[in-house]
PDB file of C-alpha atoms and ligand atoms in Angstrom:
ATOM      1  CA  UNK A 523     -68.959 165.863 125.604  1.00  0.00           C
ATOM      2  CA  UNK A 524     -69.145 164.649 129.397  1.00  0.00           C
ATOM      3  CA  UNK A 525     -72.930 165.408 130.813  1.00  0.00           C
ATOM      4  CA  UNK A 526     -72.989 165.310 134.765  1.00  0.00           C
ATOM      5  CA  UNK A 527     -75.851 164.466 136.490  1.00  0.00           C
ATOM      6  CA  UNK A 528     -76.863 165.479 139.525  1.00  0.00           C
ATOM      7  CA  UNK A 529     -77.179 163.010 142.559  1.00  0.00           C
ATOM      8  CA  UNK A 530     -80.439 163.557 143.893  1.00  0.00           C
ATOM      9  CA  UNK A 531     -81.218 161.340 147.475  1.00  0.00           C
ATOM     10  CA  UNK A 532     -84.664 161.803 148.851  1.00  0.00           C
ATOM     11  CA  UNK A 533     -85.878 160.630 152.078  1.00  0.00           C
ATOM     12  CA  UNK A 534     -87.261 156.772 151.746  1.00  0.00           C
ATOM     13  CA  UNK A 535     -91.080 155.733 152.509  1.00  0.00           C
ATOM     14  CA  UNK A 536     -89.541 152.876 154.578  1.00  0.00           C
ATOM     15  CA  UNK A 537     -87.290 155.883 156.226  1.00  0.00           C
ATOM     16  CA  UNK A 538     -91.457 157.640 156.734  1.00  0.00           C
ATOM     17  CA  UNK A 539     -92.879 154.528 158.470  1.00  0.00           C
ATOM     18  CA  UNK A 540     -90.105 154.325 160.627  1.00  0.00           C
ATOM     19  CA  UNK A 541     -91.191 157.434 162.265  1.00  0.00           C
ATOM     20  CA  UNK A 542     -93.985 156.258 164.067  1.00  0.00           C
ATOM     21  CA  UNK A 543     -93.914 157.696 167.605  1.00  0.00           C
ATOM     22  CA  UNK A 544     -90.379 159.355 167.075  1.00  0.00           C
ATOM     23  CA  UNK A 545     -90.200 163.269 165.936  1.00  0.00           C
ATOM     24  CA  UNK A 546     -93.075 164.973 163.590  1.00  0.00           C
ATOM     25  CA  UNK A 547     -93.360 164.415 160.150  1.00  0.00           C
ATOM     26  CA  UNK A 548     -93.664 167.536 158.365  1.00  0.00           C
ATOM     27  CA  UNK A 549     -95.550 168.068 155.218  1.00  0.00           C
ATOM     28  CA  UNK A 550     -97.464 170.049 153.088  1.00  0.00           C
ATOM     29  CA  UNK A 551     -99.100 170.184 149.652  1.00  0.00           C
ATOM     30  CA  UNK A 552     -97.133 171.153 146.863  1.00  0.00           C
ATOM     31  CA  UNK A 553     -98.536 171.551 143.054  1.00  0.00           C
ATOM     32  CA  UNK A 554     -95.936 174.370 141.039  1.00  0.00           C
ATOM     33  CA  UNK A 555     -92.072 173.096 141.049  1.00  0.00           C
ATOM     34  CA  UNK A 556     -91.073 176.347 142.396  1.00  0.00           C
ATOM     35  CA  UNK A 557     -92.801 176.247 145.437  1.00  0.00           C
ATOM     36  CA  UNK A 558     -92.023 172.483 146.230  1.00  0.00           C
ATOM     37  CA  UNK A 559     -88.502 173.506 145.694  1.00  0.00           C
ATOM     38  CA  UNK A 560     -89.002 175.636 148.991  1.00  0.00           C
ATOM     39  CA  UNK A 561     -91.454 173.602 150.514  1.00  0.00           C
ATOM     40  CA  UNK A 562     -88.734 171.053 149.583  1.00  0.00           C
ATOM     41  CA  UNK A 563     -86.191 172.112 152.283  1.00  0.00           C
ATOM     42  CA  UNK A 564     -88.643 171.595 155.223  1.00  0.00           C
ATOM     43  CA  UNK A 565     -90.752 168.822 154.483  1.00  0.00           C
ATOM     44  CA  UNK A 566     -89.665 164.845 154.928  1.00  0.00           C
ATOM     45  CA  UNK A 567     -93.264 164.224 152.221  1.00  0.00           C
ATOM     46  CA  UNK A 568     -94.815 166.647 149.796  1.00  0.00           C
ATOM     47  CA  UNK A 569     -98.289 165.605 148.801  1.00  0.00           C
ATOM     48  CA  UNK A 570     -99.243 166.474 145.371  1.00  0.00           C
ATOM     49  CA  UNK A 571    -102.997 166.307 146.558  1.00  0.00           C
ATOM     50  CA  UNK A 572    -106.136 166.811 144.767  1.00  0.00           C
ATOM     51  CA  UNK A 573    -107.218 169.653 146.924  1.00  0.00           C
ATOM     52  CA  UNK A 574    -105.150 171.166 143.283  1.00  0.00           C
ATOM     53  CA  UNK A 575    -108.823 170.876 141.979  1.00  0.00           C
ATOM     54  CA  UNK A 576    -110.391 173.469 144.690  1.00  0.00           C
ATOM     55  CA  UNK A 577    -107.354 175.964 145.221  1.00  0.00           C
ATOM     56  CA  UNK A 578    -105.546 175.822 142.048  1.00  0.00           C
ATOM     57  CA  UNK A 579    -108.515 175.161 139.690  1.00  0.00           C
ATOM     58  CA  UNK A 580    -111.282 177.217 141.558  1.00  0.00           C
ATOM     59  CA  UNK A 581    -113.799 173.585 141.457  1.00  0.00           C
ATOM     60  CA  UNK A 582    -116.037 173.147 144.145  1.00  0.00           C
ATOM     61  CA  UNK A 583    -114.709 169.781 145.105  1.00  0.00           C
ATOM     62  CA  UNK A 584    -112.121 166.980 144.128  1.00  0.00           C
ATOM     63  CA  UNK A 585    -114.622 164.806 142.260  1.00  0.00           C
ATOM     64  CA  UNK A 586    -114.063 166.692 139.085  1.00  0.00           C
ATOM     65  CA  UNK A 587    -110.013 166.040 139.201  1.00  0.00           C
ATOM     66  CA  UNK A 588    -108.786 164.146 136.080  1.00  0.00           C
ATOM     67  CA  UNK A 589    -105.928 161.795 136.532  1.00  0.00           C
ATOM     68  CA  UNK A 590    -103.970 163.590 134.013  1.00  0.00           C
ATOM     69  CA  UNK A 591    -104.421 166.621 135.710  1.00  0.00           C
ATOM     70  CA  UNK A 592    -102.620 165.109 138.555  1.00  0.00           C
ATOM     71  CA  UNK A 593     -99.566 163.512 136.280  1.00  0.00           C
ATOM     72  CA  UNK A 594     -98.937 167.325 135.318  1.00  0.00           C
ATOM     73  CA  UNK A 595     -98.385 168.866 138.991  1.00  0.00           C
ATOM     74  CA  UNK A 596     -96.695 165.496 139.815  1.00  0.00           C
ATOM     75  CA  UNK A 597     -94.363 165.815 137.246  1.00  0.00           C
ATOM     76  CA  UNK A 598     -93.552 169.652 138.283  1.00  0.00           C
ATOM     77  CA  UNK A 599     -93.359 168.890 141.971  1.00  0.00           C
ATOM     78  CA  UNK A 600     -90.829 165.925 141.214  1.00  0.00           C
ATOM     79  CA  UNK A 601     -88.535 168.146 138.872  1.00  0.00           C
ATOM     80  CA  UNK A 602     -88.618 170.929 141.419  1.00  0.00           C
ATOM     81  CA  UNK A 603     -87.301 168.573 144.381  1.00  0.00           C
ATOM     82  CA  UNK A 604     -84.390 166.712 145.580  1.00  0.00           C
ATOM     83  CA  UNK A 605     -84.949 165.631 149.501  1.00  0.00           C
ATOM     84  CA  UNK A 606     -88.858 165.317 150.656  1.00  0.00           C
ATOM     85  CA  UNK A 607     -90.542 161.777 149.260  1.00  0.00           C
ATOM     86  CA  UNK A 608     -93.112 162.881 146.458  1.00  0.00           C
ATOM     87  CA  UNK A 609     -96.575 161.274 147.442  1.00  0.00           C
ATOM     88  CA  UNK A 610     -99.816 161.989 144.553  1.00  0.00           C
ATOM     89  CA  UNK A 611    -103.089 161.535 145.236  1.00  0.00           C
ATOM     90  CA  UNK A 612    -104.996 159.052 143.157  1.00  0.00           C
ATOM     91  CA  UNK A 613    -108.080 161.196 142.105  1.00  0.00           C
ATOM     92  CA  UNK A 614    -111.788 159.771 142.680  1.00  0.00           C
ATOM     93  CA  UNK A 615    -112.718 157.419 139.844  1.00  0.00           C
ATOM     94  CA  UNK A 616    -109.480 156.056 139.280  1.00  0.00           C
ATOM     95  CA  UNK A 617    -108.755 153.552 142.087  1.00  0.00           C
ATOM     96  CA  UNK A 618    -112.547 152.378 143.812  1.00  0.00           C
ATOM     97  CA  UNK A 619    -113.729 149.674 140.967  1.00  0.00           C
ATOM     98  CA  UNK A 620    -111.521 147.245 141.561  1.00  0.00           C
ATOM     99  CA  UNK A 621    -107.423 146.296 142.847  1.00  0.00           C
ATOM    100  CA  UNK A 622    -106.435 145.652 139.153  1.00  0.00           C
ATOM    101  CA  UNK A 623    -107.668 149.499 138.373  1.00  0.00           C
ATOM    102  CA  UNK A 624    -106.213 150.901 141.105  1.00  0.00           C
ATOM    103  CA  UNK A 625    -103.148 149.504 140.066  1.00  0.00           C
ATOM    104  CA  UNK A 626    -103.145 150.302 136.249  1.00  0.00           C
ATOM    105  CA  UNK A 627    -103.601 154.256 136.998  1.00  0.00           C
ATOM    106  CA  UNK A 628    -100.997 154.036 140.355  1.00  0.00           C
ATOM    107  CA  UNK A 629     -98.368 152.709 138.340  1.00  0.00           C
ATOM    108  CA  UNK A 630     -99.313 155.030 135.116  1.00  0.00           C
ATOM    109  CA  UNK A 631     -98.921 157.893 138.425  1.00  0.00           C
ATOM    110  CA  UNK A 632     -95.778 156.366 139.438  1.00  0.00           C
ATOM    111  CA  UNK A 633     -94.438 155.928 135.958  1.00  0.00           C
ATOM    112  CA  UNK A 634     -95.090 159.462 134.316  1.00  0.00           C
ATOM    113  CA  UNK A 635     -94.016 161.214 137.744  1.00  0.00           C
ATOM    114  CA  UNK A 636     -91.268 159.531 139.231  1.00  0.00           C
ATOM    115  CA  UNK A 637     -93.522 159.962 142.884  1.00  0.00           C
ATOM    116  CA  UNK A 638     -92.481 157.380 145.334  1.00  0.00           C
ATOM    117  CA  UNK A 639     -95.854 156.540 146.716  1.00  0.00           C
ATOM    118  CA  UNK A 640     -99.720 157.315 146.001  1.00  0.00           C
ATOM    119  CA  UNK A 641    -102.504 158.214 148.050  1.00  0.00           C
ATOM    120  CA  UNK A 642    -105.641 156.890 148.252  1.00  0.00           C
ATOM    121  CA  UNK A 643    -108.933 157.438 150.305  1.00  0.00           C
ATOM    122  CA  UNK A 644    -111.313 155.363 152.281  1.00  0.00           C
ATOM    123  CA  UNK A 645    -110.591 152.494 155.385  1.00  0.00           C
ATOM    124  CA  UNK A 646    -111.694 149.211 155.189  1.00  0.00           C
ATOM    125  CA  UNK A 647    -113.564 149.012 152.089  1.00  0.00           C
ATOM    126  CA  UNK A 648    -109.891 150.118 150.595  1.00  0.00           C
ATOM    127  CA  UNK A 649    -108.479 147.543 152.492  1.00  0.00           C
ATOM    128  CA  UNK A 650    -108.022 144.771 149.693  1.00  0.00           C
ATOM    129  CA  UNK A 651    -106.765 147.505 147.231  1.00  0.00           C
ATOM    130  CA  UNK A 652    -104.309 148.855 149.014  1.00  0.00           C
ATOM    131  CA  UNK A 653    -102.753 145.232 149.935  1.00  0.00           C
ATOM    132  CA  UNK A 654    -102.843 144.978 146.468  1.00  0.00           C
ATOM    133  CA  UNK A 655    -100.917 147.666 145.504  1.00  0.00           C
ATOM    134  CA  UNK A 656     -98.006 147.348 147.910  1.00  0.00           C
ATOM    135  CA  UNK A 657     -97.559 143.651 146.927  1.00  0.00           C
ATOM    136  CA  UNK A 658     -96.826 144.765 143.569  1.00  0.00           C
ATOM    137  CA  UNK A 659     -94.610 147.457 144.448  1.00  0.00           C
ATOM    138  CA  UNK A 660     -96.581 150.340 145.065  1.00  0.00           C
ATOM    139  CA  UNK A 661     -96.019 151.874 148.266  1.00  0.00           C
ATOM    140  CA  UNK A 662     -99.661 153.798 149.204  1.00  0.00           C
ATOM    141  CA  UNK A 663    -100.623 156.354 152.308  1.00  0.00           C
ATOM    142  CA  UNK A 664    -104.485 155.712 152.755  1.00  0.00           C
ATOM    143  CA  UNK A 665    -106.553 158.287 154.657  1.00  0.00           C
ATOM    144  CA  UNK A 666    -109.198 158.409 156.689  1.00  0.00           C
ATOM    145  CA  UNK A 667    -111.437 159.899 158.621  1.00  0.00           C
ATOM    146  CA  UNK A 668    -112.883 163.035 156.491  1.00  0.00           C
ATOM    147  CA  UNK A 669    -112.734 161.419 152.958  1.00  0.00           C
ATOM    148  CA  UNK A 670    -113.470 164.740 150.523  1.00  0.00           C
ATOM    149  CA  UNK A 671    -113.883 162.689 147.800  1.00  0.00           C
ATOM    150  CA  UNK A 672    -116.892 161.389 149.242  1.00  0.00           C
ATOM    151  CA  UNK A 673    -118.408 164.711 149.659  1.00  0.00           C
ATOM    152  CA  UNK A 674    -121.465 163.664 148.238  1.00  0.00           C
ATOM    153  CA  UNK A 675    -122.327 160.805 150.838  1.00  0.00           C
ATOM    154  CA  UNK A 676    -121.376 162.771 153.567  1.00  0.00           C
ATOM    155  CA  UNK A 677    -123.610 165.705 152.500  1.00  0.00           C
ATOM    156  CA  UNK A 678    -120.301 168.027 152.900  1.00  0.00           C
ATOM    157  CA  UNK A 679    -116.774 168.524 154.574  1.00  0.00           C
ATOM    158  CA  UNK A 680    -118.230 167.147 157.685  1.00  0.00           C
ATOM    159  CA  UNK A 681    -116.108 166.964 161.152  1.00  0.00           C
ATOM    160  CA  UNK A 682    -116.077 163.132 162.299  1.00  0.00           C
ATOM    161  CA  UNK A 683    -116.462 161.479 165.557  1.00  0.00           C
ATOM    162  CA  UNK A 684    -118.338 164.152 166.909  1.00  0.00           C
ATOM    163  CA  UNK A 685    -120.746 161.130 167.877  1.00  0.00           C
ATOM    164  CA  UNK A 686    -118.781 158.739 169.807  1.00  0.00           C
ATOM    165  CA  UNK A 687    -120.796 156.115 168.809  1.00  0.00           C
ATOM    166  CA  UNK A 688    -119.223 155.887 165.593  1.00  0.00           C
ATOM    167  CA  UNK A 689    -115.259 156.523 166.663  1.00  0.00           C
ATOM    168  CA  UNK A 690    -114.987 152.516 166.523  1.00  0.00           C
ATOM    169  CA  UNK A 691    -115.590 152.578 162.772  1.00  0.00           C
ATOM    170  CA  UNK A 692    -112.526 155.107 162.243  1.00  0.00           C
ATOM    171  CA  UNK A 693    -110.398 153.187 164.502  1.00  0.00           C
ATOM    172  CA  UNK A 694    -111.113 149.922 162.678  1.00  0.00           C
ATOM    173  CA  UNK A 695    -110.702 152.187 159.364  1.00  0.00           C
ATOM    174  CA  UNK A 696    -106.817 152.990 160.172  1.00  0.00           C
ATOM    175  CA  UNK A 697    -106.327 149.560 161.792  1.00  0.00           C
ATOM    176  CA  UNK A 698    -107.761 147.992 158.332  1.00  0.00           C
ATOM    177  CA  UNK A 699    -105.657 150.225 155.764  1.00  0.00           C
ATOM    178  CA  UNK A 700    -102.504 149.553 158.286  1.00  0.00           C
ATOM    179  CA  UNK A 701    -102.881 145.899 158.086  1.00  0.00           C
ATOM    180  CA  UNK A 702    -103.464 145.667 154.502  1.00  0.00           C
ATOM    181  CA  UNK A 703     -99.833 147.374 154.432  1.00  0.00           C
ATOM    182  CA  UNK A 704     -99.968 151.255 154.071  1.00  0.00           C
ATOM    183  CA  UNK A 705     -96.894 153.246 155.115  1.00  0.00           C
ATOM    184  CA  UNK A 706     -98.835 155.746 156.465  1.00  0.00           C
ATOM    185  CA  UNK A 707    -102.137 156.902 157.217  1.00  0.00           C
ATOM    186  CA  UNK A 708    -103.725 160.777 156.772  1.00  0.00           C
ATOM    187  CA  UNK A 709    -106.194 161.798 159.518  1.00  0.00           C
ATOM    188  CA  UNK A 710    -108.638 164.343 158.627  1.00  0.00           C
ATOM    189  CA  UNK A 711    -111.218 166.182 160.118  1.00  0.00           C
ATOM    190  CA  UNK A 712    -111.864 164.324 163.039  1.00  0.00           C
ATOM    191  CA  UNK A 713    -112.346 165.392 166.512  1.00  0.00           C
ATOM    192  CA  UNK A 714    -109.250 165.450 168.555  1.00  0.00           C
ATOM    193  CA  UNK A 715    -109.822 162.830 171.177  1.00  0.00           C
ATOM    194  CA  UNK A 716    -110.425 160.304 168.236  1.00  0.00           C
ATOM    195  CA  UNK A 717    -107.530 161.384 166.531  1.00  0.00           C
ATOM    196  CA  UNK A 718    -105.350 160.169 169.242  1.00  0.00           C
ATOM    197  CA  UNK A 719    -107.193 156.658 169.761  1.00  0.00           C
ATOM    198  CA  UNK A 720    -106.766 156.086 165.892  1.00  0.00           C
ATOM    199  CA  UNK A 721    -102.637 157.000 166.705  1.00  0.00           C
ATOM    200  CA  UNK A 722    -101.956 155.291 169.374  1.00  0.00           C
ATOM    201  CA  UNK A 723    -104.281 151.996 167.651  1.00  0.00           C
ATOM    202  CA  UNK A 724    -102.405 151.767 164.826  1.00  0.00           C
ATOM    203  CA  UNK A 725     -98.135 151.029 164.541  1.00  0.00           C
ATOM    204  CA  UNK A 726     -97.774 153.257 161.022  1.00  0.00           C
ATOM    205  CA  UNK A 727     -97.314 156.637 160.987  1.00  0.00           C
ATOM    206  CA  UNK A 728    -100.469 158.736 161.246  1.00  0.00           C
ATOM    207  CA  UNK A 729    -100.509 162.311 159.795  1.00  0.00           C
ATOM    208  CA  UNK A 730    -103.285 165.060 161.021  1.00  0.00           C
ATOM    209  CA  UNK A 731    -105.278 167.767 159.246  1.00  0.00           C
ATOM    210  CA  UNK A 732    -107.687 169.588 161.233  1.00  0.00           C
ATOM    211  CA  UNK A 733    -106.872 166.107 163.227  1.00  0.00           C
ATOM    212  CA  UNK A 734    -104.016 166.521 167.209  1.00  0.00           C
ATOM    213  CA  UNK A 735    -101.338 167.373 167.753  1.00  0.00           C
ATOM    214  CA  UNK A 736    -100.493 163.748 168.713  1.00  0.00           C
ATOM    215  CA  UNK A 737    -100.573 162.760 165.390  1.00  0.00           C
ATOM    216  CA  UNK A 738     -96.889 161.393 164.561  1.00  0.00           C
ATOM    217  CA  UNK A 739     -96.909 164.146 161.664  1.00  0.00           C
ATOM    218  CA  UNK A 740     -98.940 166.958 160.064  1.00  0.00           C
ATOM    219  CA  UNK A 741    -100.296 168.131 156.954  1.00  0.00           C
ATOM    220  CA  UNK A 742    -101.924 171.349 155.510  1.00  0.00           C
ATOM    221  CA  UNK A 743    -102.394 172.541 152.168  1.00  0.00           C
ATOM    222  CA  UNK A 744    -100.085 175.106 151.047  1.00  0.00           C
ATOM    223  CA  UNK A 745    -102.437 177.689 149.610  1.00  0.00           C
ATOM    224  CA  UNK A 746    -104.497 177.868 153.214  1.00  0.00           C
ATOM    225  CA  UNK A 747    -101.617 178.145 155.234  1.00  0.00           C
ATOM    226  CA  UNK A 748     -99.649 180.774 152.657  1.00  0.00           C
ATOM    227  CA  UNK A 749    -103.075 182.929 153.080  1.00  0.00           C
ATOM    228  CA  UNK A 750    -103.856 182.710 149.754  1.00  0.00           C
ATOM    229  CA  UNK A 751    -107.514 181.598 149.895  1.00  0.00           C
ATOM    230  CA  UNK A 752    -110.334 183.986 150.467  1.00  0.00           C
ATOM    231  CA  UNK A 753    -111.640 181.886 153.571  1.00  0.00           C
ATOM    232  CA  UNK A 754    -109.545 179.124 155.862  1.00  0.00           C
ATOM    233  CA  UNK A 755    -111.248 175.876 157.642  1.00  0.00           C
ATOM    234  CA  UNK A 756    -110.436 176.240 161.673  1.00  0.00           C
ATOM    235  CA  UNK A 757    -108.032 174.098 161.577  1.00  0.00           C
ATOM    236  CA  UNK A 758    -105.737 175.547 159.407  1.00  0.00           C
ATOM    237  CA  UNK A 759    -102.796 177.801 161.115  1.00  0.00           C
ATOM    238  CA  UNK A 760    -101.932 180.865 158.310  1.00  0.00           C
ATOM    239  CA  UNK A 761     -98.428 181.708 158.332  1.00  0.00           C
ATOM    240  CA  UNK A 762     -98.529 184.115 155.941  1.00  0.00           C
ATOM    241  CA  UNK A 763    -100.543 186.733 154.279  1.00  0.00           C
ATOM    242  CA  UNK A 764     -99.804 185.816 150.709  1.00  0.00           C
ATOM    243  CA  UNK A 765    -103.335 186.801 149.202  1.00  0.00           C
ATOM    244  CA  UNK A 766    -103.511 190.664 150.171  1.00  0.00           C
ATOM    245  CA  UNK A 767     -99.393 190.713 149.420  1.00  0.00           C
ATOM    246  CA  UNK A 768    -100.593 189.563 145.835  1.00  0.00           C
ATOM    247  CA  UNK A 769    -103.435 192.418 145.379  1.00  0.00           C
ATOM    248  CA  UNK A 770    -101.375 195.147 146.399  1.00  0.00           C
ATOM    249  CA  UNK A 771     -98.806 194.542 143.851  1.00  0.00           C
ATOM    250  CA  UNK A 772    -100.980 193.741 141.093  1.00  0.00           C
ATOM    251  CA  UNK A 773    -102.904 197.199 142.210  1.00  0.00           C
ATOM    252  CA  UNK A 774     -99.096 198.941 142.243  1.00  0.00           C
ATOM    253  CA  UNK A 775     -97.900 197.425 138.583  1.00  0.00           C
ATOM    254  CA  UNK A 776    -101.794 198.876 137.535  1.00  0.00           C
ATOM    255  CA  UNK A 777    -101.266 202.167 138.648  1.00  0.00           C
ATOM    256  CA  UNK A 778     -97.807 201.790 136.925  1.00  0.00           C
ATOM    257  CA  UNK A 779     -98.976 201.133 133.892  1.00  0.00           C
ATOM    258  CA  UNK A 780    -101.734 203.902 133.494  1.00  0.00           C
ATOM    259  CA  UNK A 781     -99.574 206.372 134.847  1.00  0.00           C
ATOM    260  CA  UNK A 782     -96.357 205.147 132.390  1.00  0.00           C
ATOM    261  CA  UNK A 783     -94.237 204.728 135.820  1.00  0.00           C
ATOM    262  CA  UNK A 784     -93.547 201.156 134.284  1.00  0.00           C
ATOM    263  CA  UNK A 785     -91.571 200.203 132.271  1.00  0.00           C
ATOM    264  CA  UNK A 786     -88.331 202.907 133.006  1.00  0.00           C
ATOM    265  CA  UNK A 787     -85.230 203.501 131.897  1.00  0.00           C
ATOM    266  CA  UNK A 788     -83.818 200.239 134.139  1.00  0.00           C
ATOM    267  CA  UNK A 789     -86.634 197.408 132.112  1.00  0.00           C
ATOM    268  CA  UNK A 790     -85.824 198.652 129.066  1.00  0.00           C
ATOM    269  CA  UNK A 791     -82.969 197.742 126.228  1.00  0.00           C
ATOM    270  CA  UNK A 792     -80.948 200.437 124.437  1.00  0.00           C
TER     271      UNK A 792
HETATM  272  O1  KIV B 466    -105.716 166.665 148.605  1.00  0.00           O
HETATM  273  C1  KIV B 466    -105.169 167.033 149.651  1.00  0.00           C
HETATM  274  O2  KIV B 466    -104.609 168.135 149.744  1.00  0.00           O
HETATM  275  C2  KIV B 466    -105.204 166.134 150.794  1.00  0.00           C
HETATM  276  C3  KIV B 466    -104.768 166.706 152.095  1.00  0.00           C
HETATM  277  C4  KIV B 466    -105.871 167.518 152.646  1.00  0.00           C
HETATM  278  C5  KIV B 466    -104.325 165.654 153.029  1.00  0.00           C
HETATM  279  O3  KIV B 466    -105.594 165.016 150.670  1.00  0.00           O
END
């Protein structure tokens, strides 16, 4: 008995970082390997991000994400793709105590998923962590800029920079997380003008969300942009009208049902 594997070649994070000012990076969130299979054709990164808490789980915020929580929709992304690199988010409470953490629970991400890189939150203070990380083989995206994990110290999803004053501690942020070796940086939720001094400051890849459009790639989360979620941030472009496409044919197979339209004489075995 012969078994045949199939070839699978994804995109490279060295093949990501080499994008820096050359044409957009396109992403988006995946959690359900059916989806990142589509999602799949498009994207050069899926991020299996912890945004899964709020729009798959219905929590209030990412602080409540378990790690294992994000093996499981790691694992499914990976099986259900062949092209885009896999990135997962390393949830809050698994990565900020200390470099020899962070690395225990990325490589225990890494190991159980097969995802190519991890994704961590925070600038400078991550700085030491991340350098960490990638000198043992871990190839991490920070992001900056709108942290959600941090909800809690920032008293909410909170746009940045809106006080100029501040922009040079985002700037130094991305210039720290860059030098300490990440492949790529996410920009969130920060007003546009500071987006583009945090691009052109640093030479890796930076990738917007609610960020410009002179970011060197962008991100949304699938759910917002399908039209899925009862209410959308401003920055987030819906393509689709998945949500009320949902209700109306739950509504239909209801009807269906009561009035013993379903099943007929085609759903059912003689
Ligand atoms: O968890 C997530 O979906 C993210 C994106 C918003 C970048 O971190």
């Amino acid at each position: 008995m012969s078994s045949q594997k199939e070839t699978i070649r994804r995109k490279t994070v060295p093949q990501l970082a080499a994008r820096k000012g050359g044409e957009p990076i396109v992403s988006l969130t995946s959690y359900h390997a059916h989806t990142a299979a589509i999602v799949d054709k498009y994207a050069d990164f899926i991020l299996v991000g912890d945004s899964l808490g709020m729009v798959m789980h219905g929590m209030e915020s990412t602080v409540g994400v378990p790690l294992d929580l994000m093996i499981m929709h790691g694992k499914a992304v990976v099986r259900g793709t062949r092209s885009a690199v896999i990135v997962v988010d390393m949830p809050f409470g698994t990565y900020e105590e200390s470099p020899a953490m962070a690395f225990r629970n990325a490589a225990k991400i890494m190991k159980e998923t097969q995802c190519q890189a991890v994704k961590l939150e925070g600038g400078a203070r991550m700085a030491e962590t991340i350098r960490y990380l990638v000198e043992r083989g871990i190839p991490v995206m920070a992001h900056v800029g709108l942290t959600p994990q941090s909800v809690n110290t920032m008293g909410g999803f909170k746009v940045q920079g809106r006080d100029e004053a501040a922009w040079q501690v985002h700037i130094n942020d991305a210039k720290a997380v860059a030098d300490a070796g990440a492949f790529a940086v996410v920009v969130e939720g920060v007003v546009e003008d500071l987006a583009d001094k945090i691009t052109a400051a640093v030479d890796i890849p930076t990738i917007g969300i609610g960020a410009s459009v002179n970011c060197d790639g962008q991100i949304l989360v699938l759910e917002d942009m399908l039209g899925l979620n009862p209410w959308t941030p401003k920055f987030v472009k819906v393509y689709g009208q998945l949500g009320p496409m949902i209700e109306d044919s739950v509504k239909r197979y209801a009807e269906d049902v009561k009035s013993r339209a379903f099943p007929t004489e085609d759903e059912v075995y003689r």
